[in-house]
mmCIF file of C-alpha atoms and ligand atoms in Angstrom:
data_model
loop_
_atom_site.group_PDB
_atom_site.id
_atom_site.type_symbol
_atom_site.label_atom_id
_atom_site.label_comp_id
_atom_site.label_asym_id
_atom_site.label_seq_id
_atom_site.Cartn_x
_atom_site.Cartn_y
_atom_site.Cartn_z
ATOM 1 C CA MET A 1 101.066 93.198 100.726
ATOM 2 C CA THR A 2 102.046 96.560 99.253
ATOM 3 C CA LEU A 3 100.411 99.517 100.919
ATOM 4 C CA THR A 4 99.653 102.481 98.676
ATOM 5 C CA ARG A 5 97.143 105.267 98.378
ATOM 6 C CA SER A 6 94.162 104.016 96.429
ATOM 7 C CA ASP A 7 93.199 105.700 93.170
ATOM 8 C CA ILE A 8 89.448 105.639 92.482
ATOM 9 C CA LYS A 9 87.949 107.819 89.794
ATOM 10 C CA ALA A 10 84.200 108.096 90.221
ATOM 11 C CA SER A 11 82.221 110.257 87.800
ATOM 12 C CA ALA A 12 81.237 113.774 88.831
ATOM 13 C CA GLU A 13 77.572 112.689 88.778
ATOM 14 C CA GLU A 14 78.163 109.745 91.097
ATOM 15 C CA LEU A 15 80.032 111.959 93.551
ATOM 16 C CA GLU A 16 77.388 114.644 93.366
ATOM 17 C CA GLN A 17 74.635 112.094 93.937
ATOM 18 C CA PHE A 18 76.503 110.600 96.879
ATOM 19 C CA GLN A 19 76.945 113.985 98.520
ATOM 20 C CA GLN A 20 73.285 114.881 97.925
ATOM 21 C CA GLY A 21 72.297 111.658 99.615
ATOM 22 C CA LEU A 22 74.291 112.542 102.706
ATOM 23 C CA GLN A 23 72.507 115.835 103.231
ATOM 24 C CA HIS A 24 69.335 114.491 104.831
ATOM 25 C CA LEU A 25 71.498 112.530 107.283
ATOM 26 C CA SER A 26 73.199 115.752 108.426
ATOM 27 C CA VAL A 27 76.436 114.355 107.105
ATOM 28 C CA SER A 28 78.916 115.717 104.599
ATOM 29 C CA ALA A 29 82.126 114.598 102.917
ATOM 30 C CA LEU A 30 85.195 116.142 104.579
ATOM 31 C CA TRP A 31 87.267 115.918 101.415
ATOM 32 C CA ALA A 32 84.781 118.032 99.477
ATOM 33 C CA ASN A 33 84.995 121.212 101.546
ATOM 34 C CA GLN A 34 87.793 123.631 102.439
ATOM 35 C CA GLY A 35 87.577 125.582 105.681
ATOM 36 C CA PRO A 36 88.837 129.143 106.376
ATOM 37 C CA VAL A 37 92.441 128.178 105.742
ATOM 38 C CA SER A 38 94.773 128.439 102.809
ATOM 39 C CA ARG A 39 96.653 125.426 101.584
ATOM 40 C CA SER A 40 100.114 125.952 100.149
ATOM 41 C CA PRO A 41 101.373 123.952 97.144
ATOM 42 C CA GLY A 42 103.255 121.809 99.675
ATOM 43 C CA GLY A 43 99.933 120.935 101.310
ATOM 44 C CA SER A 44 100.403 122.856 104.544
ATOM 45 C CA ILE A 45 97.676 124.977 106.060
ATOM 46 C CA GLU A 46 97.911 128.250 107.938
ATOM 47 C CA PRO A 47 95.371 130.803 109.189
ATOM 48 C CA ARG A 48 93.866 133.159 106.661
ATOM 49 C CA PRO A 49 92.308 135.878 108.825
ATOM 50 C CA ARG A 50 89.080 137.421 107.630
ATOM 51 C CA ALA A 51 89.711 140.661 109.570
ATOM 52 C CA VAL A 52 91.646 143.349 107.730
ATOM 53 C CA PRO A 53 94.105 145.953 109.034
ATOM 54 C CA HIS A 54 92.371 149.245 109.766
ATOM 55 C CA VAL A 55 92.952 152.557 111.516
ATOM 56 C CA TRP A 56 90.300 154.797 113.092
ATOM 57 C CA HIS A 57 91.365 158.415 113.395
ATOM 58 C CA TRP A 58 90.517 160.398 116.502
ATOM 59 C CA LEU A 59 89.824 163.463 114.367
ATOM 60 C CA ASP A 60 86.948 161.514 112.764
ATOM 61 C CA LEU A 61 85.721 159.789 115.925
ATOM 62 C CA ARG A 62 85.629 162.650 118.426
ATOM 63 C CA PRO A 63 83.002 164.812 116.665
ATOM 64 C CA GLN A 64 80.818 161.720 116.092
ATOM 65 C CA ALA A 65 81.019 160.800 119.781
ATOM 66 C CA LEU A 66 79.957 164.332 120.746
ATOM 67 C CA ARG A 67 77.145 164.195 118.175
ATOM 68 C CA ALA A 68 75.983 160.851 119.599
ATOM 69 C CA ALA A 69 75.817 162.550 123.001
ATOM 70 C CA GLU A 70 73.414 165.131 121.515
ATOM 71 C CA LEU A 71 71.225 162.495 119.885
ATOM 72 C CA VAL A 72 70.843 159.828 122.596
ATOM 73 C CA GLY A 73 70.881 159.847 126.369
ATOM 74 C CA THR A 74 72.094 157.081 128.633
ATOM 75 C CA GLN A 75 68.398 156.211 129.037
ATOM 76 C CA GLN A 76 68.241 155.445 125.316
ATOM 77 C CA ALA A 77 71.676 153.877 125.083
ATOM 78 C CA GLU A 78 72.709 151.801 128.097
ATOM 79 C CA ARG A 79 76.218 152.306 126.779
ATOM 80 C CA ARG A 80 76.779 155.190 124.354
ATOM 81 C CA VAL A 81 79.442 153.478 122.309
ATOM 82 C CA LEU A 82 80.671 153.857 118.745
ATOM 83 C CA GLN A 83 81.759 150.383 117.686
ATOM 84 C CA LEU A 84 85.033 150.236 115.772
ATOM 85 C CA LYS A 85 83.887 147.640 113.294
ATOM 86 C CA ASN A 86 86.373 145.766 111.198
ATOM 87 C CA PRO A 87 85.414 146.588 107.569
ATOM 88 C CA ALA A 88 85.658 142.920 106.540
ATOM 89 C CA PHE A 89 82.663 141.914 108.688
ATOM 90 C CA SER A 90 79.073 142.875 108.040
ATOM 91 C CA ASP A 91 77.604 140.067 110.134
ATOM 92 C CA ARG A 92 79.599 140.525 113.364
ATOM 93 C CA SER A 93 80.411 143.596 115.477
ATOM 94 C CA VAL A 94 84.075 142.822 115.867
ATOM 95 C CA THR A 95 87.326 144.717 115.584
ATOM 96 C CA THR A 96 89.396 141.555 115.220
ATOM 97 C CA ASN A 97 88.130 137.974 115.157
ATOM 98 C CA THR A 98 88.208 137.783 118.970
ATOM 99 C CA LEU A 99 88.289 141.391 120.229
ATOM 100 C CA PHE A 100 86.020 144.394 120.247
ATOM 101 C CA ALA A 101 86.964 148.058 120.565
ATOM 102 C CA GLY A 102 84.624 151.018 120.915
ATOM 103 C CA ILE A 103 84.602 154.681 121.821
ATOM 104 C CA GLN A 104 82.368 155.465 124.794
ATOM 105 C CA ILE A 105 81.275 158.926 125.854
ATOM 106 C CA VAL A 106 79.713 159.992 129.176
ATOM 107 C CA MET A 107 78.714 163.653 129.467
ATOM 108 C CA PRO A 108 78.821 165.852 132.606
ATOM 109 C CA GLY A 109 76.221 164.740 135.144
ATOM 110 C CA GLU A 110 75.473 161.468 133.347
ATOM 111 C CA VAL A 111 75.672 157.904 134.555
ATOM 112 C CA ALA A 112 75.682 154.705 132.495
ATOM 113 C CA ARG A 113 73.607 152.243 134.528
ATOM 114 C CA ALA A 114 75.130 149.392 136.545
ATOM 115 C CA HIS A 115 75.267 145.936 135.006
ATOM 116 C CA ARG A 116 77.572 142.942 134.770
ATOM 117 C CA HIS A 117 78.429 140.391 132.125
ATOM 118 C CA THR A 118 80.752 137.504 131.404
ATOM 119 C CA MET A 119 82.520 139.576 128.766
ATOM 120 C CA ALA A 120 85.682 141.055 130.260
ATOM 121 C CA ALA A 121 86.307 144.720 129.574
ATOM 122 C CA LEU A 122 88.985 147.348 129.873
ATOM 123 C CA ARG A 123 88.831 151.111 129.500
ATOM 124 C CA PHE A 124 91.709 153.225 128.267
ATOM 125 C CA ILE A 125 90.904 156.860 128.965
ATOM 126 C CA ILE A 126 91.301 159.308 126.096
ATOM 127 C CA GLU A 127 89.704 162.521 127.318
ATOM 128 C CA SER A 128 88.451 163.415 130.816
ATOM 129 C CA GLU A 129 88.909 165.681 133.782
ATOM 130 C CA GLY A 130 87.924 163.018 136.301
ATOM 131 C CA GLY A 131 84.875 160.840 136.781
ATOM 132 C CA TYR A 132 84.968 157.175 137.619
ATOM 133 C CA THR A 133 83.776 153.667 136.938
ATOM 134 C CA ASN A 134 82.275 152.011 140.001
ATOM 135 C CA VAL A 135 83.647 148.447 139.950
ATOM 136 C CA ASP A 136 81.960 146.248 142.565
ATOM 137 C CA GLY A 137 81.446 149.291 144.790
ATOM 138 C CA GLU A 138 84.887 150.837 144.286
ATOM 139 C CA PRO A 139 85.048 154.142 142.420
ATOM 140 C CA VAL A 140 88.007 153.763 140.063
ATOM 141 C CA PRO A 141 89.454 157.046 138.780
ATOM 142 C CA MET A 142 89.525 157.721 135.037
ATOM 143 C CA LEU A 143 92.075 160.263 133.906
ATOM 144 C CA PRO A 144 93.659 160.413 130.435
ATOM 145 C CA GLY A 145 96.007 157.464 129.841
ATOM 146 C CA ASP A 146 94.648 155.453 132.765
ATOM 147 C CA LEU A 147 93.751 151.795 132.294
ATOM 148 C CA VAL A 148 90.661 150.593 134.170
ATOM 149 C CA LEU A 149 89.547 146.954 134.343
ATOM 150 C CA THR A 150 86.002 145.655 134.630
ATOM 151 C CA PRO A 151 86.607 141.897 134.668
ATOM 152 C CA ASN A 152 84.177 139.072 133.906
ATOM 153 C CA TRP A 153 81.067 139.343 136.118
ATOM 154 C CA ALA A 154 82.176 142.502 137.984
ATOM 155 C CA TRP A 155 79.338 145.014 138.493
ATOM 156 C CA HIS A 156 80.132 148.296 136.787
ATOM 157 C CA ASP A 157 78.545 151.685 136.214
ATOM 158 C CA HIS A 158 80.185 154.794 134.804
ATOM 159 C CA ALA A 159 79.694 158.263 136.275
ATOM 160 C CA ASN A 160 80.781 161.698 135.164
ATOM 161 C CA ASP A 161 80.779 164.066 138.169
ATOM 162 C CA THR A 162 82.901 166.645 136.326
ATOM 163 C CA GLY A 163 82.150 169.541 133.984
ATOM 164 C CA ALA A 164 83.795 168.003 130.910
ATOM 165 C CA PRO A 165 82.968 165.057 128.624
ATOM 166 C CA MET A 166 84.620 161.719 129.405
ATOM 167 C CA ILE A 167 85.640 159.715 126.366
ATOM 168 C CA TRP A 168 87.482 156.429 126.452
ATOM 169 C CA LEU A 169 88.401 153.365 124.441
ATOM 170 C CA ASP A 170 86.510 150.228 125.453
ATOM 171 C CA GLY A 171 88.172 146.868 124.892
ATOM 172 C CA LEU A 172 86.179 143.652 125.268
ATOM 173 C CA ASP A 173 86.569 139.947 124.567
ATOM 174 C CA ALA A 174 82.920 139.887 123.420
ATOM 175 C CA PRO A 175 83.541 138.337 119.975
ATOM 176 C CA LEU A 176 85.344 135.418 121.605
ATOM 177 C CA VAL A 177 82.742 134.985 124.345
ATOM 178 C CA ARG A 178 79.958 135.088 121.754
ATOM 179 C CA MET A 179 81.766 132.532 119.611
ATOM 180 C CA LEU A 180 81.919 130.295 122.703
ATOM 181 C CA GLU A 181 78.233 131.052 123.378
ATOM 182 C CA ALA A 182 79.162 131.864 126.965
ATOM 183 C CA ALA A 183 77.638 135.346 127.135
ATOM 184 C CA PHE A 184 75.549 136.208 130.219
ATOM 185 C CA GLN A 185 74.514 139.678 131.316
ATOM 186 C CA GLU A 186 72.285 141.147 134.004
ATOM 187 C CA ASP A 187 71.218 144.518 135.355
ATOM 188 C CA PHE A 188 72.058 145.660 138.862
ATOM 189 C CA PRO A 189 68.825 146.147 140.864
ATOM 190 C CA GLN A 190 69.489 149.893 141.093
ATOM 191 C CA GLU A 191 70.736 152.335 138.475
ATOM 192 C CA ARG A 192 73.977 152.856 140.368
ATOM 193 C CA GLN A 193 75.921 150.853 142.909
ATOM 194 C CA ALA A 194 76.592 152.404 146.291
ATOM 195 C CA LEU A 195 80.071 153.859 146.693
ATOM 196 C CA SER A 196 80.961 151.257 149.303
ATOM 197 C CA ALA A 197 84.744 151.298 148.966
ATOM 198 C CA ALA A 198 87.306 154.115 149.109
ATOM 199 C CA ARG A 199 88.315 155.754 145.829
ATOM 200 C CA GLY A 200 91.434 153.982 144.624
ATOM 201 C CA LEU A 201 91.176 151.119 147.168
ATOM 202 C CA SER A 202 92.571 148.447 144.834
ATOM 203 C CA GLN A 203 95.532 150.748 144.063
ATOM 204 C CA ILE A 204 96.263 151.152 147.756
ATOM 205 C CA ARG A 205 96.154 147.390 148.315
ATOM 206 C CA TYR A 206 97.695 145.989 145.157
ATOM 207 C CA GLY A 207 99.421 148.915 143.456
ATOM 208 C CA ALA A 208 102.193 149.384 146.024
ATOM 209 C CA GLY A 209 105.013 148.268 143.751
ATOM 210 C CA ALA A 210 106.459 144.941 144.852
ATOM 211 C CA LEU A 211 104.538 144.887 148.123
ATOM 212 C CA ARG A 212 101.107 143.408 148.628
ATOM 213 C CA PRO A 213 99.000 142.550 151.663
ATOM 214 C CA ALA A 214 100.325 139.304 153.133
ATOM 215 C CA GLY A 215 98.239 136.134 153.197
ATOM 216 C CA GLU A 216 95.876 134.604 150.697
ATOM 217 C CA PRO A 217 95.212 136.839 147.686
ATOM 218 C CA PRO A 218 91.630 137.104 146.412
ATOM 219 C CA ALA A 219 90.503 133.861 144.748
ATOM 220 C CA VAL A 220 89.978 135.343 141.279
ATOM 221 C CA ARG A 221 91.656 134.772 137.923
ATOM 222 C CA HIS A 222 91.921 138.476 137.069
ATOM 223 C CA SER A 223 94.137 141.195 138.493
ATOM 224 C CA PRO A 224 92.860 142.512 141.847
ATOM 225 C CA LEU A 225 94.188 145.906 140.752
ATOM 226 C CA MET A 226 91.459 147.768 138.831
ATOM 227 C CA HIS A 227 93.419 150.917 137.979
ATOM 228 C CA TYR A 228 96.784 151.499 136.307
ATOM 229 C CA ALA A 229 97.624 155.222 136.246
ATOM 230 C CA TRP A 230 99.304 156.592 133.131
ATOM 231 C CA ALA A 231 101.946 158.555 135.042
ATOM 232 C CA ASP A 232 103.277 155.272 136.499
ATOM 233 C CA THR A 233 103.170 153.551 133.113
ATOM 234 C CA GLN A 234 105.061 156.255 131.259
ATOM 235 C CA ASP A 235 107.574 156.539 134.072
ATOM 236 C CA ALA A 236 108.217 152.773 133.935
ATOM 237 C CA LEU A 237 108.768 152.919 130.163
ATOM 238 C CA ASP A 238 111.030 155.973 130.313
ATOM 239 C CA ARG A 239 113.177 154.444 133.055
ATOM 240 C CA LEU A 240 113.451 151.132 131.208
ATOM 241 C CA ALA A 241 114.455 152.989 128.038
ATOM 242 C CA GLU A 242 117.567 154.199 129.821
ATOM 243 C CA VAL A 243 118.789 150.665 130.474
ATOM 244 C CA ASP A 244 117.259 148.330 127.857
ATOM 245 C CA GLU A 245 117.064 148.164 124.082
ATOM 246 C CA GLY A 246 113.722 146.416 123.894
ATOM 247 C CA SER A 247 112.556 143.931 121.283
ATOM 248 C CA PRO A 248 113.280 144.279 117.552
ATOM 249 C CA TYR A 249 109.540 143.795 116.849
ATOM 250 C CA ASP A 250 107.951 145.947 119.538
ATOM 251 C CA GLY A 251 110.601 148.364 120.725
ATOM 252 C CA LEU A 252 110.383 148.798 124.485
ATOM 253 C CA ILE A 253 107.247 147.050 125.610
ATOM 254 C CA MET A 254 105.890 146.356 129.079
ATOM 255 C CA GLU A 255 102.923 144.277 130.104
ATOM 256 C CA TYR A 256 100.373 145.443 132.649
ATOM 257 C CA THR A 257 100.367 142.567 135.113
ATOM 258 C CA ASN A 258 98.263 140.892 137.716
ATOM 259 C CA PRO A 259 100.399 141.737 140.776
ATOM 260 C CA VAL A 260 99.495 138.450 142.448
ATOM 261 C CA ASP A 261 100.922 136.092 139.836
ATOM 262 C CA GLY A 262 102.693 138.320 137.315
ATOM 263 C CA GLY A 263 100.338 137.118 134.570
ATOM 264 C CA SER A 264 98.011 139.001 132.234
ATOM 265 C CA VAL A 265 95.476 141.412 133.735
ATOM 266 C CA MET A 266 92.546 139.173 132.784
ATOM 267 C CA PRO A 267 92.353 135.532 131.594
ATOM 268 C CA THR A 268 91.284 136.520 128.075
ATOM 269 C CA ILE A 269 92.983 139.889 127.553
ATOM 270 C CA ALA A 270 96.551 141.073 128.053
ATOM 271 C CA CYS A 271 97.442 144.777 128.064
ATOM 272 C CA PHE A 272 100.692 146.402 127.038
ATOM 273 C CA ALA A 273 102.335 149.807 126.872
ATOM 274 C CA GLN A 274 105.214 150.421 124.507
ATOM 275 C CA ARG A 275 107.652 153.147 123.717
ATOM 276 C CA LEU A 276 109.178 153.677 120.297
ATOM 277 C CA ARG A 277 112.351 155.721 120.332
ATOM 278 C CA PRO A 278 112.579 158.822 118.105
ATOM 279 C CA GLY A 279 113.000 157.560 114.549
ATOM 280 C CA GLU A 280 112.631 153.897 115.584
ATOM 281 C CA ARG A 281 111.528 151.374 112.947
ATOM 282 C CA THR A 282 110.683 147.919 114.224
ATOM 283 C CA ALA A 283 111.132 144.655 112.349
ATOM 284 C CA ALA A 284 108.129 142.741 110.981
ATOM 285 C CA HIS A 285 106.601 139.682 112.623
ATOM 286 C CA ARG A 286 103.247 137.983 112.973
ATOM 287 C CA HIS A 287 101.579 135.845 115.597
ATOM 288 C CA THR A 288 98.369 133.927 116.094
ATOM 289 C CA SER A 289 97.110 136.483 118.624
ATOM 290 C CA SER A 290 95.362 139.639 117.412
ATOM 291 C CA THR A 291 95.980 143.115 118.803
ATOM 292 C CA ILE A 292 94.254 146.484 119.048
ATOM 293 C CA TYR A 293 96.577 149.472 119.382
ATOM 294 C CA HIS A 294 95.810 152.918 120.701
ATOM 295 C CA VAL A 295 98.197 155.815 120.203
ATOM 296 C CA VAL A 296 98.644 157.575 123.529
ATOM 297 C CA HIS A 297 101.083 160.023 122.046
ATOM 298 C CA GLY A 298 103.069 160.065 118.846
ATOM 299 C CA ASN A 299 103.211 160.475 115.138
ATOM 300 C CA GLY A 300 104.060 157.582 112.870
ATOM 301 C CA TYR A 301 102.744 154.680 110.894
ATOM 302 C CA SER A 302 102.542 150.918 110.998
ATOM 303 C CA ILE A 303 102.755 148.562 108.054
ATOM 304 C CA VAL A 304 100.131 145.920 108.741
ATOM 305 C CA GLY A 305 99.589 143.120 106.274
ATOM 306 C CA GLY A 306 101.139 145.296 103.565
ATOM 307 C CA HIS A 307 98.893 148.307 104.344
ATOM 308 C CA SER A 308 100.391 151.509 105.648
ATOM 309 C CA LEU A 309 98.322 152.802 108.584
ATOM 310 C CA ASN A 310 99.184 156.386 109.510
ATOM 311 C CA TRP A 311 98.634 157.326 113.109
ATOM 312 C CA GLN A 312 98.734 160.282 115.463
ATOM 313 C CA ASP A 313 97.660 161.008 119.045
ATOM 314 C CA LYS A 314 94.517 159.076 120.099
ATOM 315 C CA ASP A 315 94.105 157.048 116.905
ATOM 316 C CA THR A 316 93.222 153.351 117.187
ATOM 317 C CA PHE A 317 94.229 150.554 114.820
ATOM 318 C CA CYS A 318 93.931 146.806 114.646
ATOM 319 C CA VAL A 319 96.367 144.060 113.749
ATOM 320 C CA PRO A 320 94.462 140.877 112.894
ATOM 321 C CA ASN A 321 95.827 137.471 113.882
ATOM 322 C CA TRP A 322 98.644 136.040 111.732
ATOM 323 C CA THR A 323 99.147 139.396 110.019
ATOM 324 C CA SER A 324 102.593 140.893 109.576
ATOM 325 C CA HIS A 325 103.181 144.232 111.304
ATOM 326 C CA GLN A 326 105.931 146.721 112.006
ATOM 327 C CA HIS A 327 105.921 150.206 113.504
ATOM 328 C CA VAL A 328 107.616 153.499 112.689
ATOM 329 C CA ASN A 329 107.990 156.520 114.935
ATOM 330 C CA LEU A 330 108.255 159.408 112.464
ATOM 331 C CA SER A 331 109.351 161.917 115.099
ATOM 332 C CA GLU A 332 113.103 162.424 115.263
ATOM 333 C CA THR A 333 112.884 164.085 118.654
ATOM 334 C CA GLU A 334 110.062 162.531 120.686
ATOM 335 C CA PRO A 335 109.239 158.975 121.734
ATOM 336 C CA ALA A 336 105.888 157.502 120.673
ATOM 337 C CA TYR A 337 103.745 155.738 123.277
ATOM 338 C CA LEU A 338 101.308 153.004 122.256
ATOM 339 C CA PHE A 339 98.806 151.179 124.431
ATOM 340 C CA SER A 340 97.597 147.799 123.173
ATOM 341 C CA PHE A 341 95.468 144.851 124.186
ATOM 342 C CA SER A 342 95.458 141.342 122.792
ATOM 343 C CA ASP A 343 94.018 137.854 123.125
ATOM 344 C CA ILE A 344 97.474 136.381 123.709
ATOM 345 C CA PRO A 345 96.537 134.739 127.061
ATOM 346 C CA VAL A 346 93.862 132.688 125.279
ATOM 347 C CA LEU A 347 96.217 131.461 122.563
ATOM 348 C CA ARG A 348 98.892 130.701 125.143
ATOM 349 C CA ALA A 349 96.540 128.829 127.487
ATOM 350 C CA LEU A 350 95.342 126.657 124.618
ATOM 351 C CA ASP A 351 98.880 126.016 123.331
ATOM 352 C CA LEU A 352 98.007 127.816 120.084
ATOM 353 C CA LEU A 353 100.440 130.707 120.327
ATOM 354 C CA ARG A 354 102.852 130.885 117.397
ATOM 355 C CA GLU A 355 105.032 133.720 116.300
ATOM 356 C CA GLU A 356 107.423 134.172 113.392
ATOM 357 C CA PRO A 357 109.569 136.887 111.861
ATOM 358 C CA VAL A 358 108.466 138.090 108.426
ATOM 359 C CA PRO A 359 110.633 139.788 105.814
ATOM 360 C CA GLY A 360 109.692 143.443 106.295
ATOM 361 C CA GLU A 361 110.044 146.724 104.443
ATOM 362 C CA TRP A 362 113.531 147.178 105.791
ATOM 363 C CA GLY A 363 116.226 145.011 107.423
HETATM 364 O O1 GTQ B 401 80.878 150.101 129.416
HETATM 365 O O2 GTQ B 401 79.885 148.404 130.268
HETATM 366 O O3 GTQ B 401 81.711 149.077 124.707
HETATM 367 O O4 GTQ B 401 78.915 146.593 128.632
HETATM 368 C C1 GTQ B 401 80.276 147.340 125.353
HETATM 369 C C2 GTQ B 401 79.557 146.713 126.376
HETATM 370 C C3 GTQ B 401 81.001 148.968 126.944
HETATM 371 C C4 GTQ B 401 80.356 148.983 129.307
HETATM 372 C C5 GTQ B 401 80.995 148.463 125.656
HETATM 373 C C6 GTQ B 401 79.589 147.217 127.664
HETATM 374 C C7 GTQ B 401 80.311 148.365 127.942
HETATM 375 FE FE1 FE2 B 402 79.464 146.547 130.554
#
């Protein structure tokens, strides 16, 4: 018996009628629909991200955040956040397919009430003279450049006990959690949690370099360290720059780790800090993870999916999944420092992480 692909040519009407007849059975013909993928002439399929590259400039965002603080209180807005919405989506509040970024402002004397949710969050501080997020009773300091974690199901409230506005970048895995329909949230019984732990407690325990308290670490999947101070981060990058070249795609890049296992800070979000040398131009690549970048300090641009995104201090931009990107530090004298967060731990855990070089704008 010869085995070949069969060749059956039904009329368009017959096919149409057949497919109509399937509808009331909640059935449909797989061969008749194409999903959100693109098929090459060779028949292969690869992701075609709906999200587009975009940059949000601090010079536009800051006045709007201050205006929001005149228009609504933290009574009216449980979180006074400007969502950085990817322009390609009108139906979802997302920055990339899986990640959300927002700008949150807390004014002097204000608190944002305590709650918890299954969405994991991080805060990267842009402007502040102090203040804190109370994470499960521990006041975690928030100074410019600091990274603060509020992991899945941790109680958190924000407080500004200073005389100046606090403004930070929020990063959440909310789009992913919503897609999984695994979102839960509840209010703390009181507006604020008691300050039951010492300021900086998790730093004292788990931020002591290569030392940690002996014995069983806490039985959680996220980092037990809630605070990563910018001074330490920049120092680590500057010291590494004296001895290492870094990656052709990212320049010098370091990951914020869970000090217990060396892994990402949270199961769904990894955080990075990178340093681009004066004049550095990185090579182009793409990967199945998506990334949100925040410019801590610097002046340059990134070419993302063929779009040139210009950036300066405190700007934020997104690199959708499977989208080519490369970075340029335009300063000939100063390094540029970028903070970023990504869904790479999710892709890796599910064995879906792929990465490839892409022909870029230069060698
Ligand atoms: O600060 O707790 O941007 O719960 C979105 C949801 C911030 C927060 C956001 C949140 C928070
Ligand atoms: Fe929250």
